[in-house]
Amino acid sequence: QITLKESGPTLVKPTQTLTLTCTFSGFSLSTSGVGVGWIRLPPGKALEWLAYIYGNDDRRYSPSLKSRLSISKDTSKNQVVLTMTNMDPVDTATYYCAHSIFSGGWHFDYWGQGTPVTVSS
Amino acid sequence: DIQLTQSPSFLSASVGDRVTITCRASQAISNFLAWYQQKPGKAPTLLIYAASTLQSGVPSRFSGSGSGTEFTLTISSLQPEDFATYYCQQLKSDPLFTFGPGTKVDI
């Protein structure tokens, strides 16, 4: 059974760096054909994809946020970490991590419950 | 970059209605498209992948079709639990994983 769970601070100040951890079980991120992504949902807005890491350690970032994002994995701990620098109130959102395998595309078939992040001084 | 549009952005419907949501891509993406449902306060759930393949466990009243630049999600008979926001996602070209702006289905 695949499960994912996000963890991290619920409140960060503007200009600070956000670090979120996705702890997963039921699969290994050391094999090709598997990946984990980060997606966020700002209040009243649409889903926004942020970053993705493949089992072979290849990484992809949203072009609009690429300069602020970093994604990494620790296969021994079954974790994926997302860092976002220079946080701003517009980054207030619920942040999700999600699992994907290649099956007609790298769609996200399992999601974490999400973790809310508020950016405020 | 590939852009996705969805229409309508908001849809008012009743239980039992047949509902169709359209997703259009700015470039051809073959069948590399997925559909998700999201309810308030909950994580999104995968409904359809590869444009028309029903995810395991998803009711058969949901169906997807299309290829290239135009895709549709159809709910054959709307149920009370289907009132939610629906997103399409393209998985063909960088930036991969782009989501559409969403369609809210409400009473």
Tab-separated table of C-alpha atoms in Angstrom:
chain	number	residue	atom	x	y	z
A	1	GLN	CA	0.000	0.000	0.000
A	2	ILE	CA	1.439	3.343	-1.064
A	3	THR	CA	1.187	6.223	1.372
A	4	LEU	CA	2.755	9.672	1.479
A	5	LYS	CA	2.739	12.301	4.203
A	6	GLU	CA	3.985	15.871	4.119
A	7	SER	CA	5.558	17.606	7.103
A	8	GLY	CA	7.015	21.017	7.778
A	9	PRO	CA	6.281	24.392	9.333
A	10	THR	CA	2.775	25.799	9.116
A	11	LEU	CA	3.967	29.392	9.419
A	12	VAL	CA	6.998	31.042	7.834
A	13	LYS	CA	8.018	34.673	7.641
A	14	PRO	CA	8.561	36.548	4.383
A	15	THR	CA	12.078	36.069	2.945
A	16	GLN	CA	12.586	32.861	4.940
A	17	THR	CA	13.300	29.474	3.371
A	18	LEU	CA	10.627	26.789	3.530
A	19	THR	CA	11.667	23.156	3.908
A	20	LEU	CA	9.040	20.461	3.452
A	21	THR	CA	9.535	16.725	3.827
A	22	CYS	CA	7.528	14.003	2.130
A	23	THR	CA	7.803	10.665	3.931
A	24	PHE	CA	6.495	7.740	1.930
A	25	SER	CA	6.024	3.992	2.141
A	26	GLY	CA	5.017	1.187	-0.176
A	27	PHE	CA	7.502	1.918	-2.948
A	28	SER	CA	11.170	2.588	-3.540
A	29	LEU	CA	12.475	5.769	-5.129
A	30	SER	CA	15.712	4.105	-6.134
A	31	THR	CA	14.301	2.489	-9.264
A	32	SER	CA	13.559	4.003	-12.644
A	33	GLY	CA	9.979	4.399	-13.667
A	34	VAL	CA	8.983	5.939	-10.333
A	35	GLY	CA	8.891	9.544	-9.208
A	36	VAL	CA	7.596	11.961	-6.593
A	37	GLY	CA	6.302	15.430	-7.239
A	38	TRP	CA	5.314	18.490	-5.216
A	39	ILE	CA	2.137	20.409	-6.010
A	40	ARG	CA	0.450	23.284	-4.181
A	41	LEU	CA	-3.033	24.749	-3.958
A	42	PRO	CA	-3.201	28.437	-2.996
A	43	PRO	CA	-6.510	29.523	-1.446
A	44	GLY	CA	-9.070	30.256	-4.140
A	45	LYS	CA	-6.690	29.306	-6.936
A	46	ALA	CA	-5.763	26.291	-9.040
A	47	LEU	CA	-3.347	23.433	-8.528
A	48	GLU	CA	0.217	24.376	-9.369
A	49	TRP	CA	2.961	21.858	-10.025
A	50	LEU	CA	6.271	22.817	-8.374
A	51	ALA	CA	8.951	20.142	-8.706
A	52	TYR	CA	9.531	16.493	-9.521
A	53	ILE	CA	12.274	13.945	-8.863
A	54	TYR	CA	12.656	10.668	-10.714
A	55	GLY	CA	14.040	7.449	-9.279
A	56	ASN	CA	17.218	7.980	-11.317
A	57	ASP	CA	17.643	11.362	-9.531
A	58	ASP	CA	16.697	13.418	-12.588
A	59	ARG	CA	14.863	16.576	-11.481
A	60	ARG	CA	12.349	18.942	-13.024
A	61	TYR	CA	11.120	22.338	-11.830
A	62	SER	CA	8.333	24.716	-12.683
A	63	PRO	CA	9.951	27.363	-14.899
A	64	SER	CA	8.318	30.225	-12.990
A	65	LEU	CA	9.749	29.034	-9.651
A	66	LYS	CA	12.910	27.251	-10.738
A	67	SER	CA	15.291	29.794	-9.211
A	68	ARG	CA	13.729	29.330	-5.759
A	69	LEU	CA	13.199	25.562	-5.640
A	70	SER	CA	15.315	22.548	-4.837
A	71	ILE	CA	14.172	18.950	-4.622
A	72	SER	CA	16.161	16.005	-3.292
A	73	LYS	CA	15.626	12.468	-2.101
A	74	ASP	CA	16.953	10.238	0.670
A	75	THR	CA	16.207	6.697	-0.418
A	76	SER	CA	17.412	5.216	2.879
A	77	LYS	CA	14.814	7.231	4.765
A	78	ASN	CA	12.119	7.046	2.060
A	79	GLN	CA	11.907	10.822	1.994
A	80	VAL	CA	11.762	13.612	-0.556
A	81	VAL	CA	12.625	17.144	0.536
A	82	LEU	CA	11.513	20.378	-1.126
A	83	THR	CA	13.090	23.710	-0.280
A	84	MET	CA	11.708	27.041	-1.445
A	85	THR	CA	13.697	30.187	-0.803
A	86	ASN	CA	12.598	33.784	-0.325
A	87	MET	CA	9.051	32.974	0.743
A	88	ASP	CA	6.343	35.561	0.086
A	89	PRO	CA	2.711	35.839	1.229
A	90	VAL	CA	1.636	34.727	-2.272
A	91	ASP	CA	3.257	31.362	-1.487
A	92	THR	CA	0.590	30.706	1.144
A	93	ALA	CA	-0.957	27.395	0.096
A	94	THR	CA	-1.536	23.780	0.927
A	95	TYR	CA	1.458	21.791	-0.284
A	96	TYR	CA	1.091	18.190	-1.485
A	97	CYS	CA	3.527	15.487	-2.449
A	98	ALA	CA	2.427	12.753	-4.837
A	99	HIS	CA	3.702	9.480	-6.313
A	100	SER	CA	3.787	8.608	-9.977
A	101	ILE	CA	4.870	5.781	-12.242
A	102	PHE	CA	5.053	5.865	-15.973
A	103	SER	CA	1.857	4.440	-17.430
A	104	GLY	CA	0.759	6.477	-20.397
A	105	GLY	CA	2.377	9.462	-18.728
A	106	TRP	CA	3.724	10.414	-15.307
A	107	HIS	CA	0.370	11.148	-13.712
A	108	PHE	CA	0.035	11.317	-9.928
A	109	ASP	CA	-1.813	8.258	-8.649
A	110	TYR	CA	-1.216	8.586	-4.899
A	111	TRP	CA	-1.241	11.831	-2.929
A	112	GLY	CA	-0.393	12.889	0.587
A	113	GLN	CA	-3.008	14.639	2.695
A	114	GLY	CA	-1.324	18.000	2.209
A	115	THR	CA	0.251	20.427	4.639
A	116	PRO	CA	-0.866	24.063	4.976
A	117	VAL	CA	1.759	26.773	4.884
A	118	THR	CA	1.056	30.405	5.722
A	119	VAL	CA	3.570	33.124	4.907
A	120	SER	CA	3.139	36.080	7.213
A	121	SER	CA	5.206	38.336	9.401
B	1	ASP	CA	5.479	26.020	-23.026
B	2	ILE	CA	2.220	24.140	-23.262
B	3	GLN	CA	-0.805	25.939	-21.840
B	4	LEU	CA	-4.051	24.272	-20.831
B	5	THR	CA	-7.488	25.868	-20.809
B	6	GLN	CA	-10.659	24.384	-19.375
B	7	SER	CA	-14.249	25.194	-20.134
B	8	PRO	CA	-16.445	26.016	-18.470
B	9	SER	CA	-14.667	27.388	-15.428
B	10	PHE	CA	-17.844	26.981	-13.416
B	11	LEU	CA	-20.758	24.628	-14.003
B	12	SER	CA	-24.060	24.526	-12.182
B	13	ALA	CA	-25.736	21.132	-12.405
B	14	SER	CA	-28.223	18.822	-10.732
B	15	VAL	CA	-28.033	15.234	-9.565
B	16	GLY	CA	-28.578	12.950	-12.532
B	17	ASP	CA	-27.294	15.448	-15.104
B	18	ARG	CA	-24.801	14.493	-17.784
B	19	VAL	CA	-21.808	16.776	-17.420
B	20	THR	CA	-19.016	17.437	-19.907
B	21	ILE	CA	-15.836	19.394	-19.204
B	22	THR	CA	-13.405	20.331	-21.978
B	23	CYS	CA	-9.652	20.746	-21.727
B	24	ARG	CA	-7.668	22.268	-24.593
B	25	ALA	CA	-3.895	22.217	-24.997
B	26	SER	CA	-1.951	24.913	-26.827
B	27	GLN	CA	0.062	22.207	-28.613
B	28	ALA	CA	-0.638	18.603	-29.491
B	29	ILE	CA	0.028	16.281	-26.567
B	30	SER	CA	-1.135	12.983	-28.091
B	31	ASN	CA	-3.024	11.256	-25.251
B	32	PHE	CA	-0.720	12.385	-22.420
B	33	LEU	CA	-3.515	13.869	-20.353
B	34	ALA	CA	-4.902	13.099	-16.903
B	35	TRP	CA	-7.999	14.258	-15.023
B	36	TYR	CA	-8.260	14.813	-11.261
B	37	GLN	CA	-11.094	15.550	-8.846
B	38	GLN	CA	-10.559	17.697	-5.787
B	39	LYS	CA	-13.004	18.325	-2.968
B	40	PRO	CA	-12.559	21.155	-0.442
B	41	GLY	CA	-9.979	20.319	2.200
B	42	LYS	CA	-8.991	17.074	0.498
B	43	ALA	CA	-6.129	15.974	-1.713
B	44	PRO	CA	-6.817	15.559	-5.435
B	45	THR	CA	-7.668	12.083	-6.679
B	46	LEU	CA	-6.779	10.648	-10.080
B	47	LEU	CA	-9.806	9.859	-12.243
B	48	ILE	CA	-8.488	9.301	-15.764
B	49	TYR	CA	-5.024	8.894	-17.292
B	50	ALA	CA	-3.783	8.498	-20.845
B	51	ALA	CA	-6.836	10.597	-21.799
B	52	SER	CA	-9.325	7.742	-21.537
B	53	THR	CA	-8.112	5.089	-19.069
B	54	LEU	CA	-10.187	4.906	-15.916
B	55	GLN	CA	-8.106	4.724	-12.748
B	56	SER	CA	-8.778	1.661	-10.631
B	57	GLY	CA	-11.627	2.189	-8.210
B	58	VAL	CA	-13.136	5.180	-10.038
B	59	PRO	CA	-16.856	4.774	-10.846
B	60	SER	CA	-17.696	3.959	-14.453
B	61	ARG	CA	-19.885	7.075	-14.759
B	62	PHE	CA	-16.621	8.940	-15.329
B	63	SER	CA	-15.108	8.744	-18.802
B	64	GLY	CA	-12.486	10.590	-20.787
B	65	SER	CA	-11.869	11.066	-24.470
B	66	GLY	CA	-9.792	13.041	-26.906
B	67	SER	CA	-6.352	13.245	-28.406
B	68	GLY	CA	-4.056	15.918	-29.708
B	69	THR	CA	-5.308	19.254	-28.378
B	70	GLU	CA	-8.899	18.684	-27.278
B	71	PHE	CA	-10.060	16.438	-24.477
B	72	THR	CA	-13.277	15.881	-22.558
B	73	LEU	CA	-14.213	14.516	-19.166
B	74	THR	CA	-17.792	13.254	-18.981
B	75	ILE	CA	-19.831	12.323	-15.933
B	76	SER	CA	-22.767	10.341	-17.260
B	77	SER	CA	-25.081	10.842	-14.288
B	78	LEU	CA	-23.933	13.337	-11.684
B	79	GLN	CA	-24.044	12.073	-8.105
B	80	PRO	CA	-24.039	14.174	-4.910
B	81	GLU	CA	-20.427	13.172	-4.180
B	82	ASP	CA	-19.298	14.464	-7.593
B	83	PHE	CA	-19.674	18.126	-6.700
B	84	ALA	CA	-16.039	19.183	-6.728
B	85	THR	CA	-13.377	20.929	-8.793
B	86	TYR	CA	-11.909	19.054	-11.760
B	87	TYR	CA	-8.455	19.614	-13.214
B	88	CYS	CA	-6.775	18.358	-16.356
B	89	GLN	CA	-3.004	17.851	-16.489
B	90	GLN	CA	-0.687	17.443	-19.458
B	91	LEU	CA	2.192	14.995	-19.258
B	92	LYS	CA	3.723	15.287	-22.728
B	93	SER	CA	6.165	18.142	-22.882
B	94	ASP	CA	8.208	20.360	-20.601
B	95	PRO	CA	7.196	21.827	-18.334
B	96	LEU	CA	5.744	18.463	-17.516
B	97	PHE	CA	2.850	18.148	-15.093
B	98	THR	CA	1.130	21.428	-16.024
B	99	PHE	CA	-2.404	21.648	-14.633
B	100	GLY	CA	-5.369	23.361	-16.187
B	101	PRO	CA	-7.153	26.198	-14.332
B	102	GLY	CA	-9.928	23.920	-13.039
B	103	THR	CA	-13.684	23.549	-13.441
B	104	LYS	CA	-15.885	23.837	-10.375
B	105	VAL	CA	-19.027	21.720	-10.521
B	106	ASP	CA	-21.660	23.041	-8.147
B	107	ILE	CA	-25.347	22.708	-7.513
